[in-house]
XYZ file of C-alpha atoms in Angstrom:
758
model
C -4.489 32.124 11.607
C -3.522 32.176 15.298
C -3.131 28.977 17.310
C -6.171 29.707 19.485
C -8.542 30.110 16.543
C -7.086 27.088 14.767
C -7.613 24.869 17.820
C -11.128 26.221 18.340
C -11.971 25.556 14.697
C -10.768 21.958 14.980
C -12.705 21.447 18.216
C -15.846 23.001 16.717
C -15.865 20.750 13.660
C -14.890 17.593 15.554
C -16.882 18.045 18.780
C -19.930 15.978 19.801
C -20.482 14.537 16.326
C -17.955 15.194 13.555
C -19.219 17.699 11.009
C -21.967 20.315 11.114
C -25.056 18.655 9.644
C -26.930 15.367 9.970
C -30.065 13.570 8.744
C -33.060 12.992 11.015
C -36.245 10.949 10.442
C -39.384 13.014 9.867
C -41.949 10.228 10.200
C -42.871 7.822 13.048
C -40.596 4.775 13.095
C -41.081 3.126 16.481
C -43.425 0.263 15.538
C -43.332 -2.562 13.016
C -46.313 -0.988 11.257
C -44.381 2.300 10.919
C -41.505 0.425 9.298
C -43.910 -1.420 7.039
C -45.115 1.945 5.745
C -41.655 3.490 5.630
C -40.067 0.655 3.680
C -41.372 -2.624 2.336
C -44.117 -3.162 1.303
C -45.681 0.272 1.945
C -43.002 2.248 0.127
C -43.999 0.632 -3.162
C -47.162 2.732 -3.291
C -45.505 6.167 -3.626
C -42.854 4.608 -5.904
C -45.556 3.539 -8.384
C -47.268 6.918 -8.120
C -43.993 8.678 -8.947
C -43.367 6.306 -11.851
C -46.753 7.296 -13.270
C -46.331 11.004 -12.483
C -42.799 12.225 -11.647
C -44.163 15.391 -10.022
C -45.465 13.203 -7.189
C -41.861 13.074 -5.945
C -42.506 16.516 -4.497
C -45.479 15.132 -2.537
C -43.922 11.909 -1.238
C -40.217 12.719 -0.795
C -37.941 15.453 0.526
C -37.046 16.576 -3.008
C -38.991 19.836 -2.806
C -36.998 21.166 0.152
C -33.652 19.567 -0.675
C -30.721 21.394 -2.286
C -27.417 19.888 -3.346
C -24.350 21.958 -2.516
C -21.904 20.588 -5.096
C -18.219 21.380 -5.536
C -15.016 19.949 -6.928
C -12.916 22.031 -4.550
C -11.026 23.948 -7.238
C -11.658 27.448 -5.846
C -12.409 27.120 -2.130
C -12.807 30.356 -0.202
C -9.376 31.986 -0.097
C -7.700 28.581 -0.195
C -7.748 27.903 -3.916
C -7.604 24.419 -5.479
C -7.485 22.267 -2.344
C -9.483 19.371 -3.741
C -12.959 17.982 -3.256
C -12.414 16.292 0.119
C -10.645 19.282 1.701
C -13.531 21.504 0.639
C -16.154 19.394 2.431
C -16.183 21.498 5.652
C -17.067 24.548 3.540
C -19.897 22.728 1.787
C -21.265 21.516 5.119
C -21.071 25.101 6.339
C -23.094 26.244 3.350
C -25.645 23.586 4.205
C -25.840 24.895 7.755
C -26.520 28.429 6.458
C -29.281 27.180 4.143
C -30.948 25.481 7.111
C -30.699 28.207 9.742
C -31.649 31.088 7.455
C -34.299 29.543 5.216
C -35.188 26.107 6.598
C -33.762 24.347 3.507
C -32.274 20.862 3.820
C -28.954 20.147 2.116
C -26.824 17.240 0.974
C -23.268 18.402 0.419
C -21.671 16.535 -2.486
C -17.961 16.716 -3.195
C -17.111 15.516 -6.713
C -13.526 14.498 -7.390
C -13.569 15.592 -11.024
C -11.987 18.635 -12.672
C -12.979 17.940 -16.252
C -16.049 20.168 -16.770
C -17.812 17.791 -19.168
C -17.413 14.810 -16.833
C -18.451 16.967 -13.871
C -21.595 18.009 -15.733
C -22.528 14.405 -16.464
C -22.070 13.433 -12.812
C -24.313 16.255 -11.607
C -26.960 15.494 -14.230
C -26.988 11.858 -13.111
C -27.779 12.694 -9.472
C -30.072 15.668 -10.142
C -33.376 13.713 -9.721
C -32.704 13.594 -5.978
C -32.894 17.352 -5.562
C -35.214 20.313 -5.852
C -32.279 22.630 -6.606
C -28.512 22.701 -7.090
C -26.117 25.221 -5.551
C -22.743 25.033 -7.306
C -19.947 26.167 -5.040
C -16.235 26.934 -5.184
C -15.595 25.899 -8.798
C -12.849 27.837 -10.547
C -13.253 29.985 -13.643
C -13.582 29.615 -16.551
C -14.867 26.047 -16.066
C -17.632 27.272 -13.756
C -19.254 29.201 -16.628
C -19.512 26.143 -18.861
C -20.721 23.961 -15.977
C -23.456 26.306 -14.843
C -24.708 27.233 -18.305
C -24.901 23.607 -19.431
C -26.688 22.426 -16.303
C -29.161 25.315 -16.480
C -30.024 24.317 -20.059
C -30.285 20.586 -19.467
C -31.935 20.358 -16.016
C -35.464 21.330 -15.028
C -34.593 22.417 -11.469
C -32.981 25.653 -10.198
C -29.200 25.755 -10.653
C -27.044 28.624 -9.360
C -23.318 29.126 -8.862
C -23.472 31.278 -5.738
C -19.873 32.477 -5.987
C -20.943 34.293 -9.145
C -24.503 35.332 -8.627
C -24.751 35.707 -4.849
C -22.130 38.436 -4.737
C -23.616 39.962 -7.892
C -27.103 40.238 -6.391
C -26.021 41.701 -3.047
C -23.479 44.096 -4.531
C -25.965 45.222 -7.194
C -28.518 46.016 -4.500
C -25.855 47.972 -2.626
C -24.709 49.752 -5.779
C -28.220 50.897 -6.693
C -28.665 52.341 -3.209
C -25.177 53.870 -3.049
C -25.717 55.611 -6.392
C -29.046 56.938 -5.102
C -27.330 58.362 -2.006
C -24.603 59.904 -4.177
C -27.200 61.452 -6.481
C -25.823 59.617 -9.515
C -27.424 57.560 -12.290
C -26.151 54.095 -13.100
C -26.399 54.859 -16.821
C -23.845 57.651 -16.417
C -21.587 56.135 -13.765
C -17.997 55.251 -14.645
C -17.343 51.866 -13.046
C -14.009 50.134 -12.404
C -14.063 46.392 -11.682
C -10.788 45.127 -10.219
C -10.826 41.366 -10.704
C -11.924 39.238 -13.635
C -13.022 35.945 -12.123
C -16.445 34.345 -12.046
C -17.797 36.764 -9.443
C -16.519 39.856 -11.264
C -18.075 38.776 -14.546
C -21.470 38.013 -13.004
C -21.494 41.216 -10.956
C -20.757 43.341 -13.978
C -23.343 41.587 -16.150
C -25.991 42.231 -13.503
C -24.966 45.895 -13.178
C -25.336 46.122 -16.953
C -28.868 44.711 -16.744
C -29.772 47.601 -14.426
C -28.471 50.201 -16.871
C -24.695 50.361 -16.521
C -23.171 51.009 -19.950
C -20.429 48.779 -21.210
C -18.471 51.720 -22.566
C -18.369 53.155 -19.017
C -16.980 49.938 -17.500
C -13.283 49.178 -17.108
C -12.286 45.712 -15.877
C -8.830 44.683 -14.686
C -7.209 41.313 -14.133
C -3.807 40.478 -12.661
C -2.116 41.847 -15.799
C -3.853 45.212 -15.729
C -6.685 46.785 -17.695
C -8.459 44.332 -20.013
C -8.216 45.931 -23.443
C -9.365 44.610 -26.801
C -5.869 44.518 -28.192
C -4.827 41.809 -25.728
C -4.463 38.301 -27.119
C -4.815 36.353 -23.844
C -8.519 36.895 -23.202
C -11.210 34.333 -22.421
C -14.676 34.851 -23.868
C -15.808 36.327 -20.558
C -12.957 38.832 -20.394
C -13.371 39.757 -24.048
C -17.007 40.684 -23.363
C -15.938 43.546 -21.061
C -12.676 44.491 -22.779
C -12.417 48.249 -23.270
C -11.463 49.969 -26.528
C -9.493 52.603 -24.632
C -5.759 52.293 -25.167
C -4.745 54.997 -22.669
C -5.556 52.856 -19.605
C -3.112 50.258 -18.354
C -2.991 50.263 -14.534
C -5.520 50.533 -11.719
C -4.264 54.065 -11.036
C -5.097 54.983 -14.648
C -8.531 53.343 -14.459
C -9.809 54.992 -11.267
C -9.054 58.592 -12.299
C -12.438 60.277 -12.475
C -14.279 57.008 -11.806
C -17.535 57.070 -9.841
C -17.410 53.449 -8.668
C -14.673 50.993 -7.686
C -15.658 47.368 -7.128
C -12.846 45.184 -5.793
C -13.118 41.430 -6.284
C -9.420 40.760 -6.188
C -6.806 40.916 -3.416
C -5.833 43.089 -0.433
C -4.178 46.506 -0.539
C -4.286 47.198 -4.279
C -6.219 50.480 -4.012
C -4.381 53.354 -2.328
C -5.617 56.544 -0.750
C -3.764 58.475 -3.421
C -5.709 56.639 -6.120
C -8.982 57.355 -4.335
C -8.236 61.067 -4.254
C -8.320 61.046 -8.065
C -11.836 59.579 -8.206
C -14.973 61.627 -8.880
C -16.951 63.452 -6.198
C -18.693 61.166 -3.686
C -16.852 58.058 -4.842
C -18.388 54.634 -4.262
C -15.870 52.011 -3.138
C -16.824 48.371 -2.719
C -13.642 46.712 -1.403
C -14.802 43.099 -1.236
C -11.626 41.030 -0.903
C -12.076 39.067 2.317
C -10.910 39.100 5.042
C -8.534 41.891 3.980
C -10.040 44.335 1.487
C -8.441 46.164 -1.437
C -8.269 49.210 0.842
C -9.157 49.311 4.525
C -12.178 51.214 5.739
C -9.952 53.522 7.794
C -7.633 54.300 4.875
C -10.542 54.989 2.556
C -12.204 57.355 5.019
C -8.900 59.145 5.634
C -8.414 59.641 1.902
C -11.992 60.746 1.103
C -14.485 61.809 3.741
C -17.185 61.786 1.061
C -16.649 58.112 0.193
C -19.601 55.707 0.215
C -18.086 52.368 1.129
C -18.907 48.689 1.470
C -16.691 45.736 2.358
C -17.035 41.997 2.791
C -16.485 42.304 6.549
C -19.032 42.345 9.354
C -17.108 44.808 11.539
C -17.673 47.759 9.191
C -20.848 49.296 7.751
C -22.428 47.877 4.618
C -21.262 44.272 4.462
C -21.713 42.577 1.094
C -22.713 39.206 2.520
C -24.090 36.438 0.308
C -26.098 35.050 3.226
C -28.684 37.800 2.754
C -29.343 36.415 -0.718
C -28.837 32.747 -1.555
C -30.996 31.110 1.183
C -34.012 33.203 0.259
C -33.470 32.962 -3.503
C -33.551 29.184 -3.289
C -36.440 29.350 -0.811
C -38.614 31.246 -3.271
C -37.527 29.057 -6.192
C -38.250 25.808 -4.340
C -41.611 26.965 -3.071
C -42.976 27.462 -6.594
C -41.069 24.437 -7.964
C -39.209 26.681 -10.382
C -37.487 25.021 -13.341
C -34.616 27.532 -13.129
C -33.222 30.581 -11.392
C -33.341 33.053 -14.263
C -32.315 36.673 -14.740
C -35.769 37.916 -13.797
C -35.551 36.137 -10.441
C -32.060 37.471 -9.748
C -33.157 41.017 -10.583
C -36.221 40.631 -8.361
C -34.017 39.513 -5.470
C -31.722 42.499 -6.056
C -34.577 45.001 -5.994
C -36.147 43.393 -2.918
C -32.882 43.595 -0.983
C -32.305 47.188 -2.080
C -35.838 48.242 -1.099
C -35.547 46.766 2.418
C -32.576 49.034 3.188
C -34.523 52.105 2.100
C -37.356 51.484 4.541
C -37.579 52.146 8.265
C -35.342 49.731 10.150
C -37.151 47.413 12.619
C -36.399 48.119 16.280
C -35.003 44.613 16.800
C -32.393 45.245 14.091
C -31.495 48.643 15.565
C -31.087 47.073 18.980
C -28.997 44.232 17.564
C -26.501 46.718 16.194
C -26.708 49.151 19.105
C -27.780 51.965 16.806
C -31.192 53.480 17.511
C -30.612 56.015 14.706
C -29.867 53.437 11.989
C -31.404 54.699 8.771
C -30.810 54.733 5.041
C -27.623 56.615 4.185
C -23.868 56.261 3.729
C -23.477 53.983 6.742
C -26.487 51.808 5.973
C -27.559 50.951 2.448
C -27.516 47.136 2.639
C -29.828 45.188 5.002
C -28.247 43.493 7.991
C -28.109 39.660 7.957
C -30.332 39.492 11.066
C -33.138 41.484 9.401
C -36.288 39.328 9.737
C -37.809 40.899 6.611
C -35.361 39.163 4.281
C -37.002 35.737 4.207
C -40.408 37.244 3.504
C -39.487 39.920 0.993
C -36.731 38.224 -0.993
C -38.402 34.814 -1.126
C -41.705 36.376 -2.220
C -40.023 38.531 -4.856
C -38.209 35.509 -6.301
C -41.360 33.372 -6.257
C -43.367 36.101 -8.019
C -40.667 36.595 -10.638
C -40.591 32.849 -11.283
C -44.348 32.868 -11.824
C -44.302 35.944 -14.052
C -41.409 34.620 -16.152
C -43.107 31.264 -16.683
C -40.700 28.933 -14.850
C -42.922 28.229 -11.816
C -44.667 24.858 -11.792
C -46.622 25.422 -8.570
C -47.806 29.050 -8.420
C -48.624 30.621 -5.062
C -52.384 30.938 -4.698
C -52.555 32.969 -1.476
C -49.655 35.258 -0.582
C -50.797 35.708 3.021
C -50.760 31.945 3.526
C -47.354 31.793 1.848
C -45.960 34.403 4.254
C -47.192 32.356 7.200
C -45.529 29.260 5.717
C -42.241 31.121 5.346
C -42.276 32.197 8.967
C -43.183 28.704 10.159
C -40.254 27.194 8.243
C -37.721 29.303 10.067
C -37.375 29.219 13.850
C -36.582 32.393 15.763
C -34.002 30.924 18.140
C -31.006 31.033 15.825
C -31.833 34.605 14.831
C -32.162 35.540 18.483
C -28.753 34.242 19.551
C -27.048 35.763 16.503
C -28.600 39.126 17.330
C -27.366 38.811 20.922
C -23.771 38.532 19.786
C -24.054 41.181 17.074
C -25.512 43.644 19.558
C -22.864 42.945 22.201
C -20.052 43.639 19.713
C -21.303 47.198 19.231
C -20.355 48.260 22.748
C -18.335 45.595 24.630
C -18.214 46.125 28.399
C -16.018 45.072 31.345
C -17.225 41.672 32.524
C -15.788 39.950 35.630
C -15.363 36.162 35.609
C -15.180 34.790 39.150
C -13.527 31.433 38.472
C -10.511 32.127 36.303
C -8.812 28.874 37.272
C -11.649 26.924 35.638
C -10.592 25.863 32.095
C -14.080 26.414 30.660
C -14.371 29.875 32.189
C -10.879 30.831 31.012
C -11.612 29.660 27.471
C -14.891 31.574 27.428
C -13.310 34.791 28.713
C -10.537 34.631 26.112
C -13.020 33.847 23.335
C -15.262 36.742 24.448
C -12.266 39.030 24.008
C -11.400 37.452 20.660
C -14.961 37.886 19.355
C -15.119 41.451 20.640
C -18.207 40.975 22.806
C -16.597 41.902 26.164
C -13.516 43.217 27.961
C -12.882 40.314 30.369
C -11.576 40.688 33.926
C -10.553 37.360 35.470
C -10.300 36.938 39.230
C -7.591 34.583 40.425
C -3.894 34.007 40.952
C -2.014 35.203 37.840
C 0.646 32.492 37.827
C -1.922 29.716 38.128
C -4.060 31.237 35.390
C -0.979 31.742 33.218
C 0.041 28.105 33.624
C -3.475 26.981 32.769
C -3.500 29.192 29.665
C -0.153 27.765 28.564
C -1.387 24.200 29.028
C -4.452 25.018 26.924
C -2.339 26.884 24.346
C -4.341 30.064 24.924
C -3.139 33.650 24.724
C -3.941 36.018 27.609
C -3.223 39.086 25.482
C -5.741 41.818 26.295
C -7.110 39.947 29.329
C -7.073 41.685 32.726
C -6.248 39.395 35.662
C -6.991 40.638 39.178
C -5.535 38.778 42.165
C -8.132 39.972 44.649
C -6.396 38.169 47.544
C -2.994 39.827 47.021
C -1.486 42.452 49.354
C -1.500 44.854 46.435
C -5.313 44.783 46.363
C -5.717 45.355 50.128
C -6.727 49.059 49.780
C -9.359 48.096 47.226
C -10.666 45.281 49.420
C -11.012 47.690 52.338
C -12.840 50.250 50.195
C -15.253 47.598 48.959
C -15.683 46.276 52.530
C -16.576 49.726 53.808
C -19.186 50.136 51.079
C -20.595 46.652 51.746
C -20.836 47.241 55.507
C -22.556 50.572 54.943
C -25.122 48.945 52.640
C -25.927 46.170 55.125
C -25.559 47.737 58.568
C -29.276 47.322 59.329
C -28.958 43.619 58.507
C -26.135 42.948 60.908
C -23.358 43.831 58.502
C -20.090 45.120 59.963
C -16.690 46.164 58.627
C -14.729 43.164 59.958
C -17.084 40.645 58.416
C -17.191 42.624 55.176
C -13.385 42.697 55.016
C -13.263 38.906 55.366
C -15.889 38.558 52.642
C -13.678 40.403 50.172
C -11.412 37.354 49.901
C -14.368 35.535 48.342
C -14.274 36.105 44.540
C -18.057 36.382 44.433
C -18.213 39.176 46.996
C -15.202 40.901 45.449
C -16.480 40.650 41.874
C -19.970 41.848 42.752
C -18.530 44.779 44.677
C -16.416 45.632 41.621
C -19.700 45.933 39.731
C -21.403 47.861 42.555
C -18.440 50.230 42.865
C -18.287 50.825 39.101
C -14.908 49.147 38.539
C -16.612 46.583 36.307
C -19.870 46.650 34.372
C -21.133 43.107 34.864
C -20.218 39.734 36.305
C -20.566 36.022 35.546
C -20.259 33.457 38.311
C -21.977 30.271 39.446
C -19.895 27.456 37.990
C -18.639 26.370 41.450
C -21.181 27.633 43.985
C -24.699 26.914 45.162
C -27.251 29.324 43.749
C -28.831 29.941 47.173
C -25.454 31.129 48.477
C -24.920 33.335 45.424
C -28.425 34.764 45.697
C -27.713 35.854 49.270
C -24.441 37.521 48.256
C -26.120 39.249 45.334
C -28.827 40.749 47.535
C -26.176 42.062 49.939
C -23.962 43.566 47.213
C -25.764 44.869 44.110
C -29.268 44.426 45.545
C -32.662 44.316 43.838
C -34.158 46.804 41.427
C -36.317 49.461 43.131
C -39.899 48.312 43.540
C -39.041 44.620 43.040
C -39.545 42.224 45.945
C -37.874 39.202 44.310
C -35.383 38.360 41.649
C -35.428 35.297 39.439
C -33.771 33.549 36.540
C -35.067 32.500 33.160
C -33.759 30.006 30.594
C -34.443 30.064 26.866
C -34.854 26.703 25.172
C -35.469 25.763 21.556
C -38.703 24.039 20.662
C -39.197 23.395 16.923
C -36.752 26.190 16.168
C -38.546 28.811 18.246
C -37.523 30.146 21.664
C -39.547 29.292 24.753
C -38.761 31.098 28.019
C -38.930 29.216 31.336
C -38.970 30.844 34.804
C -37.992 30.694 37.625
C -35.331 28.066 37.010
C -32.821 28.609 39.846
C -33.705 30.992 42.689
C -37.140 30.950 44.336
C -38.367 27.844 46.128
C -41.537 29.160 47.773
C -43.559 30.750 45.031
C -46.376 32.722 46.595
C -48.798 34.674 44.453
C -46.820 37.899 44.941
C -43.556 36.245 43.867
C -45.246 34.698 40.843
C -46.565 38.126 39.860
C -43.069 39.607 40.145
C -41.632 36.821 37.980
C -44.343 37.186 35.340
C -43.888 40.971 35.087
C -40.092 40.689 34.910
C -40.330 37.925 32.314
C -42.727 40.004 30.233
C -40.337 42.962 30.229
C -37.257 40.862 29.466
C -38.865 38.876 26.627
C -40.273 42.072 25.154
C -36.736 43.472 25.121
C -35.678 40.511 22.997
C -38.031 41.742 20.303
C -40.534 38.936 20.898
C -44.173 39.336 21.914
C -44.572 37.565 25.293
C -47.495 35.160 25.639
C -47.381 33.923 29.232
C -48.837 30.736 30.667
C -48.827 30.102 34.413
C -48.412 26.341 34.290
C -49.290 23.520 36.671
C -50.609 19.977 36.679
C -54.252 21.062 36.327
C -56.262 23.329 34.035
C -58.206 26.404 35.141
C -59.332 25.182 38.577
C -59.688 21.457 37.951
C -57.598 20.787 41.074
C -57.351 22.511 44.465
C -53.859 22.428 45.979
C -51.717 25.098 47.582
C -49.637 25.644 44.444
C -52.603 25.902 42.080
C -54.385 28.288 44.456
C -51.316 30.579 44.504
C -51.154 30.488 40.714
C -54.816 31.439 40.468
C -54.283 34.342 42.846
C -51.305 35.505 40.779
C -53.316 35.358 37.546
C -56.108 37.411 39.117
C -53.599 40.069 40.249
C -51.982 40.174 36.814
C -55.320 40.573 35.041
C -56.286 43.411 37.375
C -52.987 45.333 37.683
C -51.268 44.492 34.381
C -54.015 44.205 31.755
C -51.488 44.811 28.939
C -49.774 41.477 29.677
C -51.146 38.472 27.768
C -51.275 35.859 30.532
C -53.535 33.118 31.841
C -53.489 29.929 33.909
C -53.185 27.686 35.641
C -52.852 25.230 32.761
C -50.867 22.170 31.854
C -47.908 22.593 29.507
C -49.735 20.755 26.710
C -52.569 23.280 26.936
C -50.132 26.187 27.004
C -48.299 25.040 23.881
C -51.307 23.998 21.769
C -53.757 26.840 21.266
C -56.245 24.830 19.208
C -56.682 22.151 21.870
C -56.901 24.754 24.649
C -59.337 26.998 22.817
C -61.743 24.146 22.081
C -61.860 23.007 25.690
C -61.562 26.438 27.348
C -62.812 29.003 24.803
C -62.735 31.906 27.284
C -59.007 31.723 28.023
C -57.087 34.972 27.538
C -54.378 33.449 25.328
C -56.920 32.541 22.673
C -55.348 31.705 19.319
C -51.790 31.961 20.628
C -49.309 29.340 21.761
C -47.539 30.370 24.948
C -43.844 31.224 24.638
C -43.262 32.066 28.329
C -43.922 29.405 30.954
C -44.027 30.412 34.640
C -43.804 27.408 36.962
C -45.327 27.159 40.450
C -42.354 25.215 41.801
C -38.617 25.737 41.334
C -38.130 21.983 41.036
C -40.529 21.792 38.084
C -38.929 24.673 36.176
C -35.414 23.415 36.790
C -36.260 19.845 35.815
C -38.010 21.057 32.665
C -35.083 23.042 31.256
C -32.576 20.366 32.310
C -34.572 17.697 30.512
C -34.932 19.807 27.380
C -31.240 20.561 27.472
C -30.438 16.862 27.429
C -32.987 16.069 24.730
C -31.190 15.382 21.473
C -33.551 17.566 19.450
C -33.042 20.654 21.632
C -30.788 22.803 19.463
C -29.828 25.267 22.135
C -30.368 26.408 25.715
C -29.453 29.965 26.693
C -29.275 31.230 30.236
C -29.860 31.580 33.052
C -30.939 35.162 32.428
C -31.248 37.194 35.598
C -34.324 39.315 36.235
C -34.741 41.894 38.970
C -31.182 42.628 40.119
C -29.975 46.207 40.313
C -26.767 45.443 38.398
C -25.862 42.848 35.740
C -24.712 39.834 37.776
C -25.379 36.490 36.093
C -25.197 32.943 37.474
C -23.984 30.320 35.004
C -25.159 26.727 35.092
C -22.735 24.450 36.953
C -22.066 22.427 33.790
C -21.972 25.426 31.459
C -19.993 25.007 28.239
C -17.827 27.659 26.591
C -20.710 28.449 24.230
C -23.130 28.759 27.166
C -20.803 31.262 28.841
C -20.365 33.226 25.616
C -24.140 33.552 25.246
C -24.356 34.634 28.871
C -21.531 37.135 28.326
C -23.388 38.685 25.395
C -26.555 39.016 27.495
C -24.562 40.505 30.379
C -23.062 43.128 28.059
C -26.476 44.044 26.698
C -27.811 44.330 30.239
C -24.866 46.617 31.056
C -25.954 48.797 28.163
C -29.539 48.747 29.470
C -30.451 47.349 26.082
C -31.466 43.886 25.091
C -32.216 43.222 21.465
């Protein structure tokens, strides 16, 4: 691991509050009466109810949405037996994934015990706290005994994700890959390289879908597992082959239809692949370095159908598209177990999603408008919004049909709505931003390279593959800063725009700038002087085509930058104003606020421009815009200049843009609560919908609103400012922007360069 990534990882885990998860109260607690209900004496009431009927724990406590991620740290990621305490960051990370993908709360529990029987007793003792148990990073063969015993002796779902998560996702991929290859699983010759917990569970699940044991060859570190070996565990003996002519991986893959690697890097060669059957299926799942690289496999066999464990190649076998939704479905029906029927249902649901038409938001996220079922896409993408609905429902139904559900779903439409309400859209949105930017990174200019935050963000953008950074500034100064921060400038372009070397370029840009502004008093001498300003120079790089986008704003007043922007890249044709918009998180969902930085005097015409631009931008994010023109009064209850302008704007929007869902003026509370608004004003045009786009009549109000939400402890994220209406992608960062803020802005800039938001 390079120094930069190591330092970033330490800073990430230690920053703000140490760790990645925390506990928050869910009930009022501000008054003495609240505390009387929360603790003594009020708490005695639910305690007695639970004593009389243990199932009441699901009604009165967090048990029903609480999963334990439990490990003894004996098989952590690629790190091995590092111990319970050292594995805690991984368990917290798993908890984070449960929360952001499926809205499930987690306690991570690290147990300092390697003896499987003692470990089992410890887990059994704490099990009443939880609605489910996710076993994690426990080495084989102990993990088999631990999971099987706990499944038998507990009445809540228990799953060792290292085994079954990979099995479910890879089985879904295998079913689809075989379909593409025109092969039947019952006839396929399958080679499994690796004999750990994951390999055993994968192969057992393949067998349940029709794979024949006599067609399966499994290898461990000593070679092919044959029945004449005397060193076999029960699990290895189950898949031991009777063939005595196979000893090495090269022997095993000759004529094989499928290779599944759950082992170590670089064990499968191109030469071996050339001996496989027609249209070979290769799942090289060692991570981060697979058994054979994607490039080597393609060079060896153009007809290969391939999956890896990596996100930078097609068909990633990623457990995150399985375990959150499997537990979600199991918890929602209070399942007593996660059984084979539920795992098979999850497999089939995941496989079926990939075979259907891909949603536009997923296509945009991966920069591939032609994404469809085939060799390069047979496993759903992690950002696919259908996963939580389809997989969770399939698991819940299977639990009911197999008799382990204690709370059957009565109305599936209501259940779907509950699933969507559990999971906010904001985290999905920002992940899609970054995934989409990685598809086609563009040249982005950073105007303040001597700023440590900007420099860190530019280098990280390069590292993550979301942009090709160009930093403006003095190379020696930037180099010294990078050295002091222990950052590598490899792959980063530094342009000293004030140097003699850049004089011809400055003059060319100055000539273009003067020509663009000659009717506004622009002249060549003034333009030449302006080129020493990094903002003018960077924007002219974008205008001239020497860069694709630009990020500035950390050191300059927005009014000054707005003037420069109008003189350099200009406004989009037909637009009289440009504006900025911030995205903030409210209860996990994104809310868009405009205009937050640029326009002080918001006349009706400017408000109309902002509303139309906001509609188009939000729509590009794959979200249906519901726009409220907000103020301090509701639908004419007050007569002031600002409310009159808002009313004029609403009238224009209703007349000229009838396809836009918009109304106002209204207070924020009315905008965000449809039920309250619809009772009091039943004729409003947002009826039944909470607004997700707020247009403010005053810059001060919009700016104060997003700043306040940004500082609020519960606000998970603020993204922006997002520019609207400029002719080229030039973005102004907040003055106090963090590295993460600038990375989000970089991703949006790249997508704007590609004329494609998600």
